[in-house]
């Protein structure tokens, strides 16, 4: 009875504080790494509606406003995404001198590049003249030339040329280089830190502890390293809040036998186990042994690591794939899948195509689930739910980490 009363109280508070979502005209995300307006009262109330101190067996899930409210997403961008290390790509994107790739997180446009000397850099992808974006996509460049007025920057961020500025006063080109962002690598992953003052000191020696905590060694020992070449990338725009996709990943395999029949047939679901660390949760599952001549994508065991707030690393058999979930607005996200494969199978096109086809089937099944959940979250019939204590501990861990970030510094 006490639990029912608690859930009802949270439900009432959440309904009172949440605006109804609209899907006709998604609002542009407006968050900055340097200055963000104080959180709206409704967003504060939504944060407070979840109590991380309640034990898992008695806890209710965060209210649906966490998944529908644009002001809540702006708070997340400031307190979660633009603070601390964030996965932004992989080392194969900047393998060679002059390689670069671009990205966007909230309203932060960034470019990652490797200069002619092999040094890795990250910058805000914005010209210092009149704010045009400098680069797009990925590829190779020896410099970044603004497409608007031709201001040109080296891959070390130095302003090399400012066209037609004769007569300008009080101008020192050394003050108008690209604005740097802290960048580092861990294993095969490129990470950026948007919230700190830039330092020339390398962060590679400490980033593992800061990003992964005590799970760093565990992941390294389980084949999450630089030995697997990159095979391909696939991107999906999903009509759901970014956390819906994360929650789906973190339910301890709960949904697998119901939603992924083919995948479930290859796993020993009774072997599923979950462990949580500071900012990481790890799910493990053994696979069904394949016949000698059968196609074997899964190997003998799988490890699924979730790195807070939005990065997933899946290591199974000869494969590793990663999922990066990027919020687009309160009810849409982009999920970027990168696939890596053992070198010995690089030339086995039949194996690669069959593996990717099986993976695509799982993604389509998950997308249908996530979009259905999002529609349910926007329904007036739903406010809060419950956790399955024996399997959904990683999901609860994720929600508690979010609450800790979102409730601080008010």
PDB file of C-alpha atoms in Angstrom, residues 24 49 52-53 166 199 263 279 288-289 303 329 370 409:
ATOM      1  CA  UNK A  24       4.449  19.164 -35.236  1.00  0.00           C
ATOM      2  CA  UNK A  49       9.880  13.785  -8.853  1.00  0.00           C
ATOM      3  CA  UNK A  52      17.207   7.856  -6.107  1.00  0.00           C
ATOM      4  CA  UNK A  53      17.261   7.019  -2.393  1.00  0.00           C
ATOM      5  CA  UNK A 166      43.193  46.185 -44.619  1.00  0.00           C
ATOM      6  CA  UNK A 199      44.960  22.877 -21.619  1.00  0.00           C
ATOM      7  CA  UNK A 263      18.801 -13.086 -31.353  1.00  0.00           C
ATOM      8  CA  UNK A 279      29.662   5.624 -14.525  1.00  0.00           C
ATOM      9  CA  UNK A 288      24.556 -20.914 -27.571  1.00  0.00           C
ATOM     10  CA  UNK A 289      27.380 -22.948 -29.073  1.00  0.00           C
ATOM     11  CA  UNK A 303      29.667  -8.177 -23.067  1.00  0.00           C
ATOM     12  CA  UNK A 329      15.071  17.359 -29.615  1.00  0.00           C
ATOM     13  CA  UNK A 370      11.436   2.628 -28.749  1.00  0.00           C
ATOM     14  CA  UNK A 409      24.215  23.528  -8.379  1.00  0.00           C
TER      15      UNK A 409
END
